[in-house]
Coordinates of C-alpha atoms in Angstrom, one line a residue:
M1 CA 30.3 -32.0 6.3
N2 CA 30.5 -31.0 2.6
A3 CA 30.8 -34.6 2.0
L4 CA 27.6 -35.9 3.2
R5 CA 26.3 -32.9 1.4
A6 CA 27.7 -34.8 -1.6
I7 CA 27.0 -38.7 -1.3
Y8 CA 22.9 -36.9 -0.5
R9 CA 22.4 -35.9 -3.7
R10 CA 24.5 -38.2 -5.6
L11 CA 21.6 -40.7 -3.6
V12 CA 18.5 -38.4 -4.4
Q13 CA 19.5 -38.2 -8.0
R14 CA 21.2 -41.6 -8.8
Y15 CA 17.7 -43.8 -6.3
M16 CA 14.4 -41.3 -5.8
L17 CA 14.6 -39.3 -9.2
G18 CA 15.6 -36.1 -7.3
Y19 CA 13.0 -36.2 -4.7
D20 CA 14.2 -35.5 -1.3
L21 CA 15.4 -37.9 0.7
L22 CA 15.0 -37.6 4.2
L23 CA 11.3 -36.0 4.0
L24 CA 10.1 -38.9 3.1
G25 CA 12.5 -41.3 4.7
S26 CA 10.5 -39.7 8.2
M27 CA 7.5 -39.6 6.7
A28 CA 7.1 -43.4 5.9
L29 CA 8.5 -44.7 9.8
L30 CA 5.7 -42.0 10.7
V31 CA 3.1 -43.8 8.6
L32 CA 4.7 -47.0 10.1
V33 CA 5.0 -45.9 13.8
G34 CA 0.4 -45.3 13.1
L35 CA 0.2 -48.7 11.9
L36 CA 1.6 -50.2 14.6
M37 CA 0.3 -48.2 17.4
I38 CA -2.7 -48.2 15.4
F39 CA -2.8 -51.9 16.1
S40 CA -2.1 -51.5 19.2
A41 CA -4.5 -48.1 20.4
S42 CA -7.5 -50.0 18.9
A43 CA -7.8 -53.9 19.2
S44 CA -9.8 -53.6 22.2
L45 CA -12.7 -51.8 20.6
S46 CA -12.3 -53.3 17.6
D47 CA -12.9 -56.3 19.3
R48 CA -16.1 -55.4 21.7
L49 CA -17.6 -52.9 18.2
H50 CA -16.4 -55.0 15.6
G51 CA -16.2 -58.6 16.9
S52 CA -12.4 -58.8 15.7
S53 CA -9.3 -56.8 17.2
L54 CA -7.9 -56.6 13.6
I55 CA -11.6 -54.3 12.0
L56 CA -10.3 -51.0 12.6
L57 CA -6.6 -52.1 11.7
R58 CA -7.7 -53.6 8.0
N59 CA -9.5 -49.8 7.5
H60 CA -6.2 -48.4 8.1
L61 CA -4.8 -50.4 5.7
L62 CA -7.1 -49.7 2.8
H63 CA -7.3 -45.5 3.8
L64 CA -3.5 -46.4 4.0
A65 CA -3.5 -47.8 0.4
V66 CA -5.5 -44.3 -1.1
G67 CA -2.8 -42.7 0.7
L68 CA -0.4 -43.9 -1.1
M69 CA -2.0 -43.9 -4.0
A70 CA -2.9 -40.0 -3.2
L71 CA 1.3 -39.2 -1.9
A72 CA 1.7 -40.5 -5.9
A73 CA -0.5 -38.2 -8.0
G74 CA 0.7 -35.3 -5.7
M75 CA 4.7 -36.1 -6.0
R76 CA 4.0 -36.4 -10.2
I77 CA 1.2 -33.3 -11.1
P78 CA 2.7 -30.5 -12.1
V79 CA 2.7 -27.6 -9.7
A80 CA 1.3 -24.8 -12.2
T81 CA -2.1 -27.4 -12.3
W82 CA -3.3 -26.4 -8.9
R83 CA -2.9 -22.9 -9.8
R84 CA -5.2 -23.3 -12.9
A85 CA -6.5 -25.7 -10.1
M86 CA -7.5 -23.5 -7.3
P87 CA -10.8 -21.9 -8.0
G88 CA -12.8 -24.4 -9.5
L89 CA -11.2 -26.6 -5.9
L90 CA -13.3 -23.2 -4.1
L91 CA -16.0 -24.4 -5.7
L92 CA -16.0 -27.7 -4.7
C93 CA -15.4 -26.4 -1.5
F94 CA -17.8 -24.6 -1.0
V95 CA -20.4 -27.2 -2.2
L96 CA -19.2 -29.1 -0.2
L97 CA -18.7 -28.4 3.6
I98 CA -22.8 -26.6 2.1
L99 CA -23.7 -30.8 1.4
V100 CA -22.1 -31.5 5.4
L101 CA -24.7 -29.4 6.8
I102 CA -28.3 -30.8 5.8
P103 CA -29.7 -33.1 7.5
G104 CA -29.5 -36.7 5.8
V105 CA -27.3 -35.7 4.0
G106 CA -24.1 -35.1 6.7
H107 CA -22.7 -37.6 8.4
H108 CA -23.8 -36.8 12.2
V109 CA -20.4 -38.3 14.8
G110 CA -20.8 -37.4 18.4
G111 CA -22.7 -34.3 18.3
A112 CA -20.6 -32.9 15.6
R113 CA -21.6 -32.6 11.5
R114 CA -18.4 -32.9 9.7
W115 CA -18.8 -36.4 7.0
L116 CA -19.8 -37.5 4.4
R117 CA -20.6 -41.2 3.0
L118 CA -18.1 -42.1 0.2
G119 CA -17.9 -45.8 -0.4
I120 CA -15.5 -47.5 2.0
M121 CA -15.1 -44.2 4.3
N122 CA -16.3 -41.1 5.4
F123 CA -14.5 -38.1 3.9
Q124 CA -14.1 -35.2 5.4
P125 CA -14.0 -31.8 3.6
S126 CA -12.3 -30.1 5.4
E127 CA -9.7 -32.0 5.5
L128 CA -9.9 -31.0 1.6
L129 CA -10.2 -27.1 2.4
K130 CA -6.7 -27.0 4.0
L131 CA -5.5 -27.4 0.5
A132 CA -7.8 -24.8 -1.5
L133 CA -7.6 -22.3 0.8
I134 CA -3.3 -22.3 1.0
L135 CA -2.9 -22.8 -2.3
F136 CA -6.1 -20.1 -2.9
V137 CA -3.1 -18.1 -0.7
A138 CA -0.6 -18.7 -2.4
S139 CA -2.3 -17.4 -4.9
Y140 CA -3.2 -14.3 -4.2
L141 CA 0.4 -13.1 -3.1
D142 CA 1.8 -14.3 -6.1
R143 CA -0.5 -11.9 -7.2
K144 CA -0.8 -9.3 -4.8
Q145 CA 2.9 -8.7 -3.3
E146 CA 2.8 -5.6 -3.5
L147 CA -0.2 -4.4 -2.6
L148 CA -0.1 -6.0 1.3
A149 CA 2.3 -2.7 3.2
Q150 CA -1.7 -2.1 3.1
F151 CA -4.3 -3.4 5.0
F152 CA -7.7 -2.5 3.1
R153 CA -5.9 -3.3 0.0
G154 CA -4.0 -6.2 0.3
V155 CA -5.1 -7.8 3.9
V156 CA -8.9 -8.3 4.0
P157 CA -9.7 -9.3 1.2
S158 CA -7.7 -13.0 1.5
L159 CA -9.3 -12.5 5.0
T160 CA -12.9 -11.8 3.8
V161 CA -12.4 -15.3 1.2
M162 CA -10.8 -17.2 4.6
G163 CA -13.9 -15.9 5.8
V164 CA -17.0 -17.4 4.9
F165 CA -15.2 -20.3 4.0
L166 CA -14.2 -20.3 7.9
A167 CA -17.3 -20.1 9.0
L168 CA -18.7 -23.1 7.4
V169 CA -15.6 -24.6 9.3
V170 CA -17.9 -23.5 12.0
M171 CA -21.6 -24.6 12.3
Q172 CA -20.0 -28.6 11.9
P173 CA -19.0 -27.6 14.1
D174 CA -15.3 -27.7 14.0
F175 CA -13.6 -25.4 16.2
G176 CA -9.4 -26.3 16.3
T177 CA -9.8 -27.2 12.9
M178 CA -11.2 -22.9 12.5
V179 CA -8.6 -21.7 14.2
L180 CA -5.4 -24.6 13.0
I181 CA -6.4 -24.2 9.1
A182 CA -6.2 -19.1 10.2
L183 CA -3.7 -19.8 12.4
T184 CA -1.6 -21.1 9.5
L185 CA -3.1 -18.6 6.8
L186 CA -2.2 -16.3 8.3
M187 CA 2.0 -16.8 8.9
M188 CA 1.6 -16.9 4.7
I189 CA -0.4 -13.4 5.0
F190 CA 2.9 -12.1 7.3
V191 CA 5.9 -14.0 5.1
G192 CA 3.8 -12.6 2.1
G193 CA 4.9 -9.1 3.1
A194 CA 1.9 -7.8 5.5
K195 CA 2.9 -5.1 8.7
P196 CA 3.4 -7.2 11.7
G197 CA 0.7 -4.2 13.1
H198 CA -1.8 -6.0 10.3
I199 CA -1.4 -9.6 11.4
L200 CA -1.5 -8.5 15.0
F201 CA -4.9 -6.1 13.8
S202 CA -6.5 -9.0 11.6
L203 CA -5.1 -12.2 15.1
G204 CA -6.8 -9.9 17.1
G205 CA -9.7 -10.1 15.9
F206 CA -10.0 -13.1 15.2
A207 CA -9.1 -14.1 18.7
V208 CA -12.6 -11.7 19.3
V209 CA -14.9 -14.4 17.0
G210 CA -13.0 -17.6 18.8
V211 CA -13.9 -15.6 22.5
L212 CA -17.0 -15.3 21.4
L213 CA -17.5 -18.7 20.0
I214 CA -16.8 -20.2 22.6
M215 CA -18.7 -17.8 25.2
S216 CA -22.3 -18.7 22.3
R217 CA -21.4 -22.8 24.3
A218 CA -21.2 -24.6 27.0
Y219 CA -19.8 -27.3 26.1
R220 CA -16.3 -25.0 25.0
M221 CA -16.5 -23.4 28.1
E222 CA -16.9 -26.0 30.3
R223 CA -13.8 -27.6 27.8
I224 CA -11.9 -25.2 29.1
L225 CA -12.5 -24.8 32.4
V226 CA -11.4 -28.6 32.3
F227 CA -8.0 -27.6 31.7
L228 CA -7.6 -25.4 33.8
D229 CA -8.3 -27.9 36.5
P230 CA -8.9 -31.1 35.1
W231 CA -9.8 -33.0 38.5
A232 CA -12.5 -31.2 39.6
D233 CA -14.1 -33.4 38.0
R234 CA -11.9 -36.2 37.3
Q235 CA -15.1 -38.4 36.6
D236 CA -16.6 -36.8 33.7
A237 CA -15.0 -33.5 32.2
G238 CA -11.1 -33.7 33.4
F239 CA -11.6 -38.1 32.5
Q240 CA -10.1 -38.2 28.7
I241 CA -7.2 -35.6 30.1
I242 CA -6.6 -37.6 33.6
Q243 CA -6.0 -40.5 31.6
S244 CA -3.8 -39.2 30.1
Y245 CA -2.1 -37.4 33.2
L246 CA -1.4 -41.6 33.3
A247 CA -0.8 -43.1 30.6
F248 CA 2.0 -40.7 30.2
G249 CA 2.8 -40.7 33.2
A250 CA 3.8 -45.0 33.3
G251 CA 5.2 -44.6 30.2
G252 CA 8.0 -43.7 32.5
W253 CA 11.9 -44.4 30.9
F254 CA 11.7 -47.2 27.9
G255 CA 7.0 -47.8 28.0
V256 CA 5.5 -50.7 29.3
G257 CA 5.9 -52.7 25.6
L258 CA 4.0 -52.8 22.1
G259 CA 0.5 -53.4 23.2
D260 CA 1.3 -53.9 26.6
S261 CA -0.8 -50.4 27.0
T262 CA -3.1 -50.4 30.5
Q263 CA -5.3 -46.7 29.5
K264 CA -5.8 -48.6 26.1
M265 CA -9.2 -50.7 27.7
F266 CA -11.6 -48.5 27.4
F267 CA -10.4 -46.4 30.0
L268 CA -8.9 -43.4 27.5
P269 CA -11.5 -42.3 24.9
D270 CA -9.5 -41.4 21.7
A271 CA -6.8 -43.2 21.7
H272 CA -6.8 -44.4 18.5
T273 CA -7.4 -40.9 17.3
D274 CA -6.4 -38.0 19.2
F275 CA -5.1 -38.9 21.9
I276 CA -2.5 -42.4 20.2
F277 CA 0.4 -39.9 20.7
S278 CA -0.7 -40.9 24.9
I279 CA -0.4 -44.3 23.9
L280 CA 2.3 -44.8 22.2
A281 CA 4.0 -42.2 26.0
E282 CA 3.2 -45.6 27.3
E283 CA 4.1 -47.8 25.2
T284 CA 7.8 -46.1 24.5
G285 CA 8.0 -44.3 26.8
L286 CA 10.6 -41.2 26.9
L287 CA 12.5 -43.2 24.5
G288 CA 9.8 -43.7 22.3
V289 CA 8.9 -39.6 22.9
V290 CA 11.6 -38.2 21.8
A291 CA 12.5 -40.3 18.8
V292 CA 8.6 -39.5 16.8
M293 CA 9.1 -36.0 18.1
A294 CA 13.0 -36.5 16.3
L295 CA 10.6 -37.3 13.2
F296 CA 7.9 -34.5 13.1
G297 CA 11.5 -32.9 13.8
C298 CA 12.7 -33.7 11.0
F299 CA 9.5 -33.9 8.4
I300 CA 9.0 -30.0 8.8
W301 CA 12.5 -29.3 8.8
R302 CA 13.0 -31.0 5.1
S303 CA 9.1 -29.2 4.3
Y304 CA 10.7 -25.3 4.8
A305 CA 14.2 -26.5 4.2
I306 CA 11.8 -27.3 0.4
A307 CA 9.8 -24.0 0.7
L308 CA 13.2 -21.7 0.9
A309 CA 14.4 -23.7 -1.7
A310 CA 11.7 -23.1 -4.5
E311 CA 12.5 -21.3 -7.2
D312 CA 9.0 -20.4 -7.7
D313 CA 6.9 -17.7 -5.3
F314 CA 3.3 -19.4 -5.7
A315 CA 5.0 -22.9 -5.3
K316 CA 8.0 -21.0 -2.7
F317 CA 4.3 -20.4 -0.2
V318 CA 2.4 -22.6 -1.0
A319 CA 5.9 -25.1 0.5
Y320 CA 6.4 -22.8 3.3
G321 CA 1.4 -23.3 4.3
I322 CA 2.0 -27.1 3.7
A323 CA 4.8 -27.1 6.4
T324 CA 3.3 -24.1 8.4
L325 CA -0.3 -26.4 9.0
Y326 CA 1.2 -29.6 9.5
G327 CA 3.8 -27.5 12.5
L328 CA 1.2 -26.3 13.8
Q329 CA -0.9 -29.3 14.0
I330 CA 0.9 -31.6 14.8
L331 CA 2.4 -28.4 18.1
L332 CA -1.6 -28.8 19.3
N333 CA -2.1 -31.9 18.8
L334 CA 0.9 -32.8 21.4
A335 CA -0.1 -29.8 23.3
V336 CA -3.3 -31.7 23.9
V337 CA -2.8 -34.7 24.5
M338 CA 0.5 -33.2 26.4
G339 CA -2.4 -30.6 28.5
A340 CA -0.8 -27.1 27.4
L341 CA -4.2 -27.1 25.6
P342 CA -7.6 -27.7 25.6
T343 CA -9.6 -30.6 24.3
K344 CA -9.3 -29.4 20.7
G345 CA -9.8 -32.5 18.0
L346 CA -7.2 -32.7 16.2
P347 CA -5.2 -36.1 14.9
L348 CA -1.6 -35.9 15.1
P349 CA -0.2 -36.5 11.1
F350 CA 0.5 -39.5 10.3
I351 CA -1.1 -41.3 13.3
S352 CA -4.5 -41.1 14.3
Y353 CA -6.9 -43.1 12.8
G354 CA -8.9 -41.8 10.8
G355 CA -9.0 -42.2 6.6
S356 CA -9.3 -38.4 5.4
A357 CA -7.1 -37.0 7.5
L358 CA -4.2 -39.4 6.6
V359 CA -4.9 -39.7 2.8
M360 CA -5.3 -35.6 2.5
T361 CA -1.4 -36.5 4.7
L362 CA 0.4 -37.7 2.1
F363 CA -1.4 -35.8 -0.8
M364 CA 0.0 -32.8 0.9
S365 CA 3.5 -34.9 1.1
G366 CA 3.1 -35.6 -2.5
V367 CA 2.8 -31.8 -3.1
L368 CA 5.9 -31.2 -1.0
L369 CA 8.5 -33.5 -2.7
N370 CA 7.2 -32.3 -5.9
I371 CA 8.1 -29.0 -5.0
G372 CA 11.1 -29.9 -3.2
R373 CA 12.3 -32.1 -6.5
T374 CA 12.8 -29.3 -9.0
G375 CA 14.0 -26.4 -6.6
R376 CA 16.5 -29.0 -4.5
A377 CA 16.7 -28.4 -1.4
R378 CA 20.2 -28.5 0.4
P379 CA 20.1 -31.0 3.4

């Protein structure tokens, strides 16, 4: 085992300039899986919408090109720069989230106003907000660690800032992203030194707000009812999750073959976005599902290893926040497509179609790699 570790370190130092080889390798393979699955899952829809089966794949390749530039930037920008840039980044997010809510400025899709048009792609400010709030909480924990044992002086100030931004996210509306960010930041605060009772109390408060938000909108209540019994409305509200079940069932052990999915032929809604894992399960079977989950597991393992090895507290909290964010997002997406949670509209990192999510995922992965190069996480 020690010999393998020594070989790993030599490879990283000699060929990867100190970057974490396992993290980078798992990312590259997940991006490749995403390319294959987006081409397969989007071809029929692309042909219907644009007259060519390659248009959505072309768009994804453009997003990927921007994402790779973002990855390179994240790998090279010093972590200390993010500490200084955090206030400006938070202000930028606040302005962008306000702009999204303005009719005629924010781009309206499927009953939600979450995007701004930026040239060749729609940009989703809540994706940038994930990074901004992780940086804010990391900076707060680094500066105020001695106060975190006190609820009102240590925990409440950070929760107040979180609440303001998450309220803007809910107004879009984007309930799933609000839940994801809230859970991530609460876990960061807990790791930073807050008492378990304070975190549980805060979690209870967020849960009460969540229940009230669910009850305030009929479509959210419908999602809960569908989750409990999708077969009660199998031709309408329960249709999507039932088609997802059928995709998983059809896949069997080894799948029906790449490109041969039936559910992507306009049966399963959002087949190339939030429910792309269902198509992967159908085409590659249990074998493919286990392989991709292993890649995600490797990515999260190395992310937490980087956080543990970070020499600077701010960098440690940033790495922990990014690792937790994507760990939770992966779990939530997989739970939704398998019917273990109500639908939330969260994409699968690296694999789902979506420009903003892909660019920010690659950028934050670059930040992780940068922190790992400094901290030298052990394999």
